[in-house]
Amino acid sequence: MAVSASADARPWWWSRWIGWLWVLVLITSGAQAHPMPESRVWIDAQPAGLRLTLQLPLTRLEFAFGQPLAEDVPSKVLSQHREALVRYLLAHVHARSAQQDWLVEVSELGVNGEAGQAELEAVLWLQAPERVDSRRVTLFYDVITHEVRTHRVQVFLRQDWAGGQGAQPPRPLVQLDTAHTEWGLDLGPVPSSAVASVRTLLIQGAWHIAEGADHLLFLALLVLVAPLRAVRKDVGWRWEGCLPAVHRWRRMAWVVSAFTLGHSLTLALGSVGVLNWPAAWVEVGVALTLIVAAVHAWQPVWHQGEAGMAATLGLVHGMAFSASLSGAGLSVGQWIQALMAFNLGIELMQLALLALVVPVLWWGCHRWPPGYDRVRQMVSLGGGVMACFWLWERARML
Amino acid sequence: MKIGYVYATWLLAAALGIVTLGTRGSPEASVAALDAELNAQAASFDRAEAATDATYAAAVAFYQKLSTAQKAKARQSWSLSTARHWSNLPAQLVSRNGIAWGDLTKAQKTAALKLIRTALSTKGAKLQLGMMAADNYLADNGGGSSYGEDSYYIAFLGTPSTSDFWVLQITGHHLTYNIAFNGTYKSPTPLFLGVEPKAAFTQDGVQYDPMVSQRTAVSNLGAALTAYSGAKLSGTYSDLLFGANGSGNIDGDCPRSYSHVSDHGLPYASLSAAHQTLVKAVIRAYVNTQSSEYVSDLLGAYLDATALAQTYVAYAGTGTVTRSGDYFRIEGPRVWIEFSVQRGVIFGNDIHYHTIWRDKVGDYGGQCVS
């Protein structure tokens, strides 16, 4: 009977939390509906050259292209103008180094967005000539700006895997307009270490959790009650007494692994852009998970299926992590490496901190239960107040 | 151990309270009702009183009606980088300084409107309500929750005073006033005006056409300019040259690079006397949105004979205000007005307007200098 009860308890909590997450999705979607007025160019550095992803608002491109593009349904743009658009782009993007022109080709062309806000997304491959440093180049770019005097182009370095800048938020490089159509890109020499990006990401992951007081507090609140026994009294469930060592280990392992599983999942989905929630809402979500964890540390909210709760709340934390990891422009292999390195950094730091705290907690729990109880209540109360403060601070920013 | 429940309940209640904190104001002080109020007292309100003192009093009256949390939002310390944080994008996309209209109660909205009307004029306040109604119209016609009157903001940058420098910043999607008091210059600039739908529309039973005076004045000028070949600029102007186009879609660095503008169009002096009047009418259409104290000061500076001798007019596109890519500019030693016609965002098959009035030396009360 006990087995079936716990099997029931878990799916119930899962479905309720997933329900709430959906509510969040509905609240936050639909708010974004305004075209960005400027062009964006994302540069991905590759060993043999550069890949440029151009995002061009049709309402601006049409002036320079000379044909109306934004009037029709976006899907018709390519069927009518594909060849001419390719020719147009090739006439306005050039690269040159050591007195030699690079080869430029348009490898992908797509139209995204609804009528009136649609953008042409073009992927251009810029191939460096043989025996020329592909990391130092002069770029010429006047797509739209050769005609439109009020247009701006924001250029970002999105990925430089070999240079140690992989999977991180894009770095703004330069702003171009009618008067500025040429600039020298110097990515510097490739670091000698072949795994520069992986190492950077590992360290970043570790720092991310070590610096994230909210993530640490969440983990602390979970770990605090992991060695305790949930007992049903006539007033409801209460924490009472210490579990035997073998159970403590199991609970701890379950809870920490479940949290890891949860945040790894959303970190992965977030970094490829499948989940794309506004950071401000995710931060509010994290504060809410802290409140839940603080209440749970005071008295059991989940007397069973605690791991399910840790995993579900972990989903929210993973979305926060994914803000620092961007998979766009990486190959699948690089992205998997990036994800693993960043996550491994997070896990290693978690384990290091646990190794520091857990022995003390268990000693206290075992040797001096009343004292441990008081400490637990203090931490729960303090954590709850802290969480409310964060919630207040973050909700104001919405 | 009942305290456990008390604690849990308190936490949840606090969480709920925090999330809903100040989200909605009362619906009674609708834009339509406030607009009717403006019309009723139009004659008696605009007096030739010093805007600085009257605005100070109205600002204090408004401020006193706010809660402590609201006060903290409404009042921010002055810095140029804070002041530059406005945009021509909806506030959901680019956040604004100050307290949101949607966070105000009915009484607070009434006090806010009185402040706006005092700082500007009945004309300027009507313009503001018209812009808010236009945003409500966008929200109701496909724009959704990114648009609407609730996302217009009022901020005090610096402490309201009758002697020290402060800026009353009123900003939302298509409208931004930066009214500077006690600065080196009396100025409400940079002042952004834009509108979609482009002309008259009916919202909640009231008809609005907020930018009718600016649009008509520019349209009249355009009809005259096409006869002067020197007035036409080369290239296309799809938006404003010096709008809110700094990094992050907020106002750009101070001062804007006026000296890099090489294509000025036609000197004012080369226009016929009748056509010169049309240029002055455009300048008046913008300046007259302000309090009488500021109007007389600014028109004195902009329409001064020496200033006009150094003033240029230019256009790009068709010379009308009806086609995407139509563009006009009036540029003097101080005044800088741009008017851009572009494709609609919510009504993609129609056009909408972005316009800006800057003062090359007076922006942000004269603080926008290198």
Tab-separated table of N, CA and C in Angstrom, chain B residues 207-260:
chain	number	residue	atom	x	y	z
B	207	GLN	N	-14.193	60.667	-30.444
B	207	GLN	CA	-13.334	60.725	-31.619
B	207	GLN	C	-12.058	61.498	-31.284
B	208	TYR	N	-10.939	60.935	-31.716
B	208	TYR	CA	-9.642	61.574	-31.492
B	208	TYR	C	-8.909	61.714	-32.828
B	209	ASP	N	-8.053	62.718	-32.909
B	209	ASP	CA	-7.085	62.814	-33.994
B	209	ASP	C	-5.906	63.582	-33.407
B	210	PRO	N	-5.127	62.908	-32.527
B	210	PRO	CA	-4.188	63.638	-31.672
B	210	PRO	C	-3.166	64.488	-32.436
B	211	MET	N	-2.677	63.991	-33.559
B	211	MET	CA	-1.605	64.736	-34.229
B	211	MET	C	-2.104	65.566	-35.398
B	212	VAL	N	-3.387	65.920	-35.375
B	212	VAL	CA	-3.946	66.607	-36.543
B	212	VAL	C	-3.198	67.910	-36.853
B	213	SER	N	-2.814	68.683	-35.832
B	213	SER	CA	-2.188	69.973	-36.155
B	213	SER	C	-0.797	69.791	-36.750
B	214	GLN	N	-0.009	68.860	-36.180
B	214	GLN	CA	1.337	68.640	-36.722
B	214	GLN	C	1.257	68.057	-38.136
B	215	ARG	N	0.352	67.063	-38.303
B	215	ARG	CA	0.249	66.398	-39.601
B	215	ARG	C	-0.185	67.387	-40.693
B	216	THR	N	-1.188	68.202	-40.361
B	216	THR	CA	-1.699	69.154	-41.349
B	216	THR	C	-0.628	70.174	-41.718
B	217	ALA	N	0.088	70.665	-40.708
B	217	ALA	CA	1.116	71.672	-40.975
B	217	ALA	C	2.209	71.101	-41.869
B	218	VAL	N	2.625	69.864	-41.585
B	218	VAL	CA	3.686	69.243	-42.383
B	218	VAL	C	3.180	68.945	-43.788
B	219	SER	N	1.939	68.497	-43.881
B	219	SER	CA	1.358	68.189	-45.188
B	219	SER	C	1.303	69.450	-46.063
B	220	ASN	N	0.903	70.570	-45.473
B	220	ASN	CA	0.861	71.834	-46.218
B	220	ASN	C	2.252	72.242	-46.694
B	221	LEU	N	3.234	72.077	-45.804
B	221	LEU	CA	4.601	72.420	-46.186
B	221	LEU	C	5.082	71.523	-47.320
B	222	GLY	N	4.771	70.210	-47.215
B	222	GLY	CA	5.210	69.248	-48.234
B	222	GLY	C	4.692	69.609	-49.616
B	223	ALA	N	3.447	70.035	-49.677
B	223	ALA	CA	2.848	70.384	-50.969
B	223	ALA	C	3.613	71.533	-51.619
B	224	ALA	N	4.159	72.410	-50.778
B	224	ALA	CA	4.915	73.538	-51.323
B	224	ALA	C	6.345	73.138	-51.690
B	225	LEU	N	6.951	72.282	-50.896
B	225	LEU	CA	8.385	71.972	-51.067
B	225	LEU	C	8.709	71.254	-52.372
B	226	THR	N	7.767	70.459	-52.869
B	226	THR	CA	8.073	69.669	-54.076
B	226	THR	C	8.421	70.570	-55.268
B	227	ALA	N	8.046	71.832	-55.187
B	227	ALA	CA	8.380	72.757	-56.272
B	227	ALA	C	9.845	73.203	-56.213
B	228	TYR	N	10.520	72.947	-55.085
B	228	TYR	CA	11.917	73.367	-54.927
B	228	TYR	C	12.820	72.142	-55.029
B	229	SER	N	13.587	72.042	-56.094
B	229	SER	CA	14.404	70.839	-56.267
B	229	SER	C	15.461	70.710	-55.170
B	230	GLY	N	15.948	71.840	-54.669
B	230	GLY	CA	17.005	71.793	-53.659
B	230	GLY	C	16.558	71.264	-52.315
B	231	ALA	N	15.258	71.129	-52.137
B	231	ALA	CA	14.760	70.688	-50.829
B	231	ALA	C	14.791	69.180	-50.675
B	232	LYS	N	14.932	68.480	-51.787
B	232	LYS	CA	14.839	67.018	-51.713
B	232	LYS	C	16.185	66.382	-51.342
B	233	LEU	N	16.154	65.516	-50.334
B	233	LEU	CA	17.350	64.803	-49.883
B	233	LEU	C	17.546	63.561	-50.736
B	234	SER	N	18.804	63.130	-50.895
B	234	SER	CA	19.029	61.860	-51.585
B	234	SER	C	18.899	60.720	-50.579
B	235	GLY	N	18.610	59.543	-51.073
B	235	GLY	CA	18.462	58.384	-50.193
B	235	GLY	C	17.075	58.316	-49.581
B	236	THR	N	16.887	57.289	-48.772
B	236	THR	CA	15.593	57.058	-48.143
B	236	THR	C	15.718	57.289	-46.640
B	237	TYR	N	14.702	57.881	-46.062
B	237	TYR	CA	14.640	58.039	-44.612
B	237	TYR	C	13.450	57.217	-44.137
B	238	SER	N	13.721	56.043	-43.591
B	238	SER	CA	12.624	55.159	-43.199
B	238	SER	C	12.170	55.435	-41.779
B	239	ASP	N	12.931	56.239	-41.063
B	239	ASP	CA	12.571	56.582	-39.687
B	239	ASP	C	13.285	57.887	-39.355
B	240	LEU	N	13.294	58.263	-38.079
B	240	LEU	CA	13.944	59.505	-37.680
B	240	LEU	C	15.453	59.310	-37.622
B	241	LEU	N	16.175	60.364	-37.986
B	241	LEU	CA	17.625	60.303	-37.890
B	241	LEU	C	18.059	60.373	-36.420
B	242	PHE	N	17.416	61.260	-35.673
B	242	PHE	CA	17.773	61.437	-34.266
B	242	PHE	C	16.591	61.140	-33.351
B	243	GLY	N	15.949	60.002	-33.581
B	243	GLY	CA	14.898	59.539	-32.676
B	243	GLY	C	15.532	58.802	-31.510
B	244	ALA	N	14.742	57.926	-30.875
B	244	ALA	CA	15.271	57.147	-29.755
B	244	ALA	C	16.018	55.947	-30.316
B	245	ASN	N	17.140	56.222	-30.981
B	245	ASN	CA	17.836	55.132	-31.653
B	245	ASN	C	19.222	54.893	-31.095
B	246	GLY	N	19.374	55.106	-29.779
B	246	GLY	CA	20.622	54.728	-29.133
B	246	GLY	C	20.627	53.232	-28.869
B	247	SER	N	21.727	52.754	-28.326
B	247	SER	CA	21.834	51.335	-28.013
B	247	SER	C	20.739	50.944	-27.019
B	248	GLY	N	20.010	49.860	-27.316
B	248	GLY	CA	18.886	49.447	-26.478
B	248	GLY	C	17.600	50.177	-26.826
B	249	ASN	N	17.587	50.868	-27.972
B	249	ASN	CA	16.401	51.603	-28.424
B	249	ASN	C	15.932	52.663	-27.437
B	250	ILE	N	16.887	53.252	-26.705
B	250	ILE	CA	16.560	54.423	-25.896
B	250	ILE	C	17.198	55.625	-26.589
B	251	ASP	N	17.061	56.822	-25.987
B	251	ASP	CA	17.637	57.994	-26.619
B	251	ASP	C	19.159	57.834	-26.695
B	252	GLY	N	19.743	58.342	-27.775
B	252	GLY	CA	21.172	58.136	-28.021
B	252	GLY	C	22.063	59.062	-27.206
B	253	ASP	N	23.346	59.000	-27.485
B	253	ASP	CA	24.322	59.802	-26.743
B	253	ASP	C	24.071	61.291	-26.929
B	254	CYS	N	24.476	62.053	-25.940
B	254	CYS	CA	24.322	63.504	-25.971
B	254	CYS	C	25.630	64.178	-26.323
B	255	PRO	N	25.621	65.248	-27.089
B	255	PRO	CA	24.507	65.659	-27.947
B	255	PRO	C	24.481	64.817	-29.218
B	256	ARG	N	23.379	64.842	-29.935
B	256	ARG	CA	23.316	64.086	-31.186
B	256	ARG	C	24.290	64.696	-32.193
B	257	SER	N	24.741	63.879	-33.156
B	257	SER	CA	25.820	64.332	-34.046
B	257	SER	C	25.282	65.199	-35.184
B	258	TYR	N	24.783	66.382	-34.808
B	258	TYR	CA	24.226	67.304	-35.807
B	258	TYR	C	25.284	67.700	-36.830
B	259	SER	N	26.540	67.782	-36.373
B	259	SER	CA	27.587	68.262	-37.278
B	259	SER	C	27.897	67.241	-38.364
B	260	HIS	N	27.495	65.983	-38.161
B	260	HIS	CA	27.745	64.964	-39.180
B	260	HIS	C	26.681	64.952	-40.275
